[in-house]
Short mmCIF file of C-alpha atoms in Angstrom, two decimals:
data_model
loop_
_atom_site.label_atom_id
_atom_site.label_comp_id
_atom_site.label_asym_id
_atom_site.label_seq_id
_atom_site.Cartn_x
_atom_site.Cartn_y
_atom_site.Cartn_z
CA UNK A 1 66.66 29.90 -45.55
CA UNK A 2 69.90 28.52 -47.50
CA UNK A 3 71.35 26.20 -45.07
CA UNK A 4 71.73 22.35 -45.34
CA UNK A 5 68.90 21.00 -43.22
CA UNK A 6 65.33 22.51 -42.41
CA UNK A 7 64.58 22.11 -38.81
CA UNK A 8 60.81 22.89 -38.13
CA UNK A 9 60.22 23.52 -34.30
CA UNK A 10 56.99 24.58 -32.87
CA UNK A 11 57.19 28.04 -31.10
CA UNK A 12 56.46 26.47 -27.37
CA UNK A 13 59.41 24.11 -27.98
CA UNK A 14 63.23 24.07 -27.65
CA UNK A 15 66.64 22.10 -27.70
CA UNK A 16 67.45 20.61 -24.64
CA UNK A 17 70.25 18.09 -25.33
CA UNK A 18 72.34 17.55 -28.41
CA UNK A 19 73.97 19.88 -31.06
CA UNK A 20 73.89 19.99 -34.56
CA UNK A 21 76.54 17.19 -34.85
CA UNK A 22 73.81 14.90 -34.03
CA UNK A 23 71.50 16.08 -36.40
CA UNK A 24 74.50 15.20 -38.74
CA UNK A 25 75.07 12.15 -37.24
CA UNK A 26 71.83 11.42 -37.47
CA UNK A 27 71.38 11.43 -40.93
CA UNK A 28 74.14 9.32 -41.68
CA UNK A 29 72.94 6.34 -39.95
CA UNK A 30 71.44 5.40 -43.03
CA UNK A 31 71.80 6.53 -46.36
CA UNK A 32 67.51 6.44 -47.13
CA UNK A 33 66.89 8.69 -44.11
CA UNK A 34 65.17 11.75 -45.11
CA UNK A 35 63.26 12.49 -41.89
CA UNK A 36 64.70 12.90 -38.36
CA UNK A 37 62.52 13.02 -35.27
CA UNK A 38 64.51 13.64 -31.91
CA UNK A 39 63.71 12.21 -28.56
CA UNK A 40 60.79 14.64 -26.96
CA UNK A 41 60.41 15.48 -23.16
CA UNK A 42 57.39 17.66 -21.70
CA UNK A 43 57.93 20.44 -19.98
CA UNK A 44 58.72 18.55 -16.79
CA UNK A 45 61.55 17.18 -18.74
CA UNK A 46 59.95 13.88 -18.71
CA UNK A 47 60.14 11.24 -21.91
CA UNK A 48 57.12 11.23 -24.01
CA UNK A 49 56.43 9.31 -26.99
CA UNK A 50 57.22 11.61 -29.86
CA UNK A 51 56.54 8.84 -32.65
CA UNK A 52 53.25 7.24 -34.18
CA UNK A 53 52.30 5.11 -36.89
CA UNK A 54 50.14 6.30 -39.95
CA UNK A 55 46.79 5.75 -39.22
CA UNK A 56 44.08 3.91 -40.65
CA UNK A 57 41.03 4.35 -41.09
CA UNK A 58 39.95 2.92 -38.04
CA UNK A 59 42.53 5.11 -35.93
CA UNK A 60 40.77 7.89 -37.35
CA UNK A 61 37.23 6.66 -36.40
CA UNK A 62 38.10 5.87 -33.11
CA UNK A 63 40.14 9.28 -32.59
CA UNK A 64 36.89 11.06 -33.87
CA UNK A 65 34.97 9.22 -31.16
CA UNK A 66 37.30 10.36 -28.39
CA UNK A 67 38.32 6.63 -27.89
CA UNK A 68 41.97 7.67 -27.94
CA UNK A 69 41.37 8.24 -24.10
CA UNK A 70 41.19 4.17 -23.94
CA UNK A 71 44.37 3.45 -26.30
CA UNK A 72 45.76 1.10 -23.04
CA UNK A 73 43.66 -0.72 -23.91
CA UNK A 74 42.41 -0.72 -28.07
CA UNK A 75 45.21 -2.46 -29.78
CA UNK A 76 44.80 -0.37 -32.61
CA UNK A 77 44.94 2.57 -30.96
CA UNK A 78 48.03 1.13 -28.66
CA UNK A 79 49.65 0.64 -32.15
CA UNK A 80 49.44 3.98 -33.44
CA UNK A 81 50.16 5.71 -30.31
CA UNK A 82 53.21 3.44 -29.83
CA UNK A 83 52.57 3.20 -26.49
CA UNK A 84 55.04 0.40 -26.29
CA UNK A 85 58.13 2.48 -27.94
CA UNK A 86 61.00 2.39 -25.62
CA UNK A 87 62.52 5.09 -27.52
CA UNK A 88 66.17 4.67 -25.65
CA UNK A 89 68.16 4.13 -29.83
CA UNK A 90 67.82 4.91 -33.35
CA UNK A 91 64.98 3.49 -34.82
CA UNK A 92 62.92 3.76 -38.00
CA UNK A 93 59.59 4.79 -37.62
CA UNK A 94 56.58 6.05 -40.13
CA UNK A 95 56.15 8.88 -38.20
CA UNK A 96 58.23 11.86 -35.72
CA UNK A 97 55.78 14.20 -34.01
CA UNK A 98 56.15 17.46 -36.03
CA UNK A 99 56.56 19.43 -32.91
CA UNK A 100 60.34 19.00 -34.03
CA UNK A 101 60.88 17.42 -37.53
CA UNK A 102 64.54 17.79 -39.75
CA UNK A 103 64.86 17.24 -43.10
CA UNK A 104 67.77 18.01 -45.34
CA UNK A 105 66.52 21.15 -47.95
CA UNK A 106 67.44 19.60 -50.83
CA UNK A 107 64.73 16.47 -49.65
CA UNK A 108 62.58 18.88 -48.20
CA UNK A 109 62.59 20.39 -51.78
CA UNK A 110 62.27 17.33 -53.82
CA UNK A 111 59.00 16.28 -51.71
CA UNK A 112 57.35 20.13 -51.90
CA UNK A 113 57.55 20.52 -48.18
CA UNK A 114 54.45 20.66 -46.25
CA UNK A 115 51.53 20.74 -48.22
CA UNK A 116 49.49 24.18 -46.87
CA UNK A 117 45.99 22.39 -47.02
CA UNK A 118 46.77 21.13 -43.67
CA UNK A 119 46.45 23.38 -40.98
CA UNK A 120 47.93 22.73 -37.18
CA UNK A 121 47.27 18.45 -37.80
CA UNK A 122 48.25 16.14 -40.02
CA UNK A 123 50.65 17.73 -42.06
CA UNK A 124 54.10 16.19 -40.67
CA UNK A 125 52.03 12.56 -41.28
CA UNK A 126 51.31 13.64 -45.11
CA UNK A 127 54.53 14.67 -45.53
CA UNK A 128 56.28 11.51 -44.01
CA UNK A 129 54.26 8.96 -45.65
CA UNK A 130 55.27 10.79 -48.87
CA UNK A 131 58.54 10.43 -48.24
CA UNK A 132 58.14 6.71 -47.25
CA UNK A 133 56.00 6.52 -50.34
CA UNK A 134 59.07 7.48 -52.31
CA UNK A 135 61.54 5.36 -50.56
CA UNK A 136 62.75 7.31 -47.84
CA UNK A 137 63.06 6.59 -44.38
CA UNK A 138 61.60 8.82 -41.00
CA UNK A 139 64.28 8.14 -37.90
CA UNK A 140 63.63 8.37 -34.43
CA UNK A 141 67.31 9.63 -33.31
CA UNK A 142 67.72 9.93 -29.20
CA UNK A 143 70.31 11.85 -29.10
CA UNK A 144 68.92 15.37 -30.13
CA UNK A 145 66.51 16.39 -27.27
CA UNK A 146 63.76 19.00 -27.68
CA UNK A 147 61.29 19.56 -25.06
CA UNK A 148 58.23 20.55 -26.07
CA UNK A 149 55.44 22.17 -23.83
CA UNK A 150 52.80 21.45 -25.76
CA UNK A 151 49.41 22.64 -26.54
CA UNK A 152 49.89 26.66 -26.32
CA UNK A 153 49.29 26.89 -29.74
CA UNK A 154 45.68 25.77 -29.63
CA UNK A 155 44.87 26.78 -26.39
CA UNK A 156 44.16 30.27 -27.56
CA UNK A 157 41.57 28.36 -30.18
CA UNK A 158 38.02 27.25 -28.68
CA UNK A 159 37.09 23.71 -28.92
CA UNK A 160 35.06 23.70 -31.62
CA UNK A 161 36.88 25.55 -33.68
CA UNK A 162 39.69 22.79 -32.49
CA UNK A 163 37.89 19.93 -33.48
CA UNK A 164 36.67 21.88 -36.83
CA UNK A 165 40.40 22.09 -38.08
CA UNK A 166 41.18 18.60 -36.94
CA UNK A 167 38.05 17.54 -39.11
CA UNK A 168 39.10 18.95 -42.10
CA UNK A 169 42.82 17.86 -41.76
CA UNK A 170 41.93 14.42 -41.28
CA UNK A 171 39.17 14.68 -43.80
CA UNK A 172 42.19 16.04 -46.07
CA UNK A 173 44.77 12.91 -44.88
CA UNK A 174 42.23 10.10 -45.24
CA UNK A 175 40.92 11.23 -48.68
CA UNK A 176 44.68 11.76 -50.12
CA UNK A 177 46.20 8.37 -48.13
CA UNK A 178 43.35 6.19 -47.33
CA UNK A 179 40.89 6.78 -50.01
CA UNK A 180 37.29 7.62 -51.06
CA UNK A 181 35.73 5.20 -48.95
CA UNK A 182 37.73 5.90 -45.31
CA UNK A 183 37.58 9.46 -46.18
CA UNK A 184 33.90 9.17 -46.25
CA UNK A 185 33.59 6.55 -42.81
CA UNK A 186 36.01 9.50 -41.08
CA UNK A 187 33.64 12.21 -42.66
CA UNK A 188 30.84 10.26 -41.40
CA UNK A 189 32.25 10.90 -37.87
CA UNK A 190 32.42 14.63 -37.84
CA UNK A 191 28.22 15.27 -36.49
CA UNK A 192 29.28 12.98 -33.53
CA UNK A 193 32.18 14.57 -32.18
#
């Protein structure tokens, strides 16, 4: 493509309020925004939280012990879930769900895109904390609307091979953002789950 932004939307997803004014909008709320995330419904057309934070090593321990299931009530999984985002205004976050993630070309350029050793997970979260890693800014913006089914792309995989690619994305994320030794602790995880 040649135009000015690069608007990645997942196949079983779709614009449901706003126009590409707000994505322009959007991205001058703030001159260090590089990443815009909009506001996310299911396919009831109810809110869901379409934002995280990047997680740690122990997110990633937990998630690889199913614990996610219980994030009401582990405050470190409460915190990367953001299950206490209101997500009713603009807002900077370290993360937009990459269901539906814009980025002007000429930053999605600079940063090399998505790097192609992820596959299906974790490559939205590289990408982000790259650009926060080189001053940027991700922004929630409400006022673009996708809603996004969710799921059909995997449900055609099995669950092991699922979990597999999930594995070696987050095997992938912790090694190049966490380090050796949360790499290896996540790693550790993958006979249990």
């Amino acid at each position: 493509g040649t135009g000015e932004y690069v608007f990645l939307l997942n196949p079983d997803a779709r614009i449901a309020g706003g126009d590409r004014s707000e994505i322009a909008r959007a991205f001058a709320h703030d001159p260090r925004v590089e990443v815009v995330g909009p506001r996310m419904t299911g396919a009831n057309g109810r809110w869901i939280v379409s934002v995280r934070t990047f997680p740690t090593a122990v997110v990633l321990v937990l998630y690889q012990l199913k614990l996610h299931r219980l994030a009401r009530l582990i405050p470190a999984m409460r915190r990367y879930l953001m299950l206490d985002f209101q997500g009713d205004r603009p807002v900077f976050v370290d993360q937009p769900m990459g269901a539906a993630f814009i980025m002007r070309r000429r930053d999605w350029e600079r940063h090399g895109g998505m790097d192609e050793g992820y596959f299906l997970w974790f490559d939205e979260v590289d990408l982000a904390k790259r650009v926060i890693e080189a001053g940027g800014r991700c922004l929630y913006w409400p006022h673009l609307v996708v809603r996004h089914v969710g799921g059909t792309s995997f449900a055609r995989l099995s669950r092991s091979e699922r979990q597999r690619i999930w594995n070696a994305s987050a095997a992938r994320y912790a090694r190049r953002h966490l380090g050796p030794a949360a790499a290896a602790v996540t790693m550790a995880t993958f006979p249990i789950n």
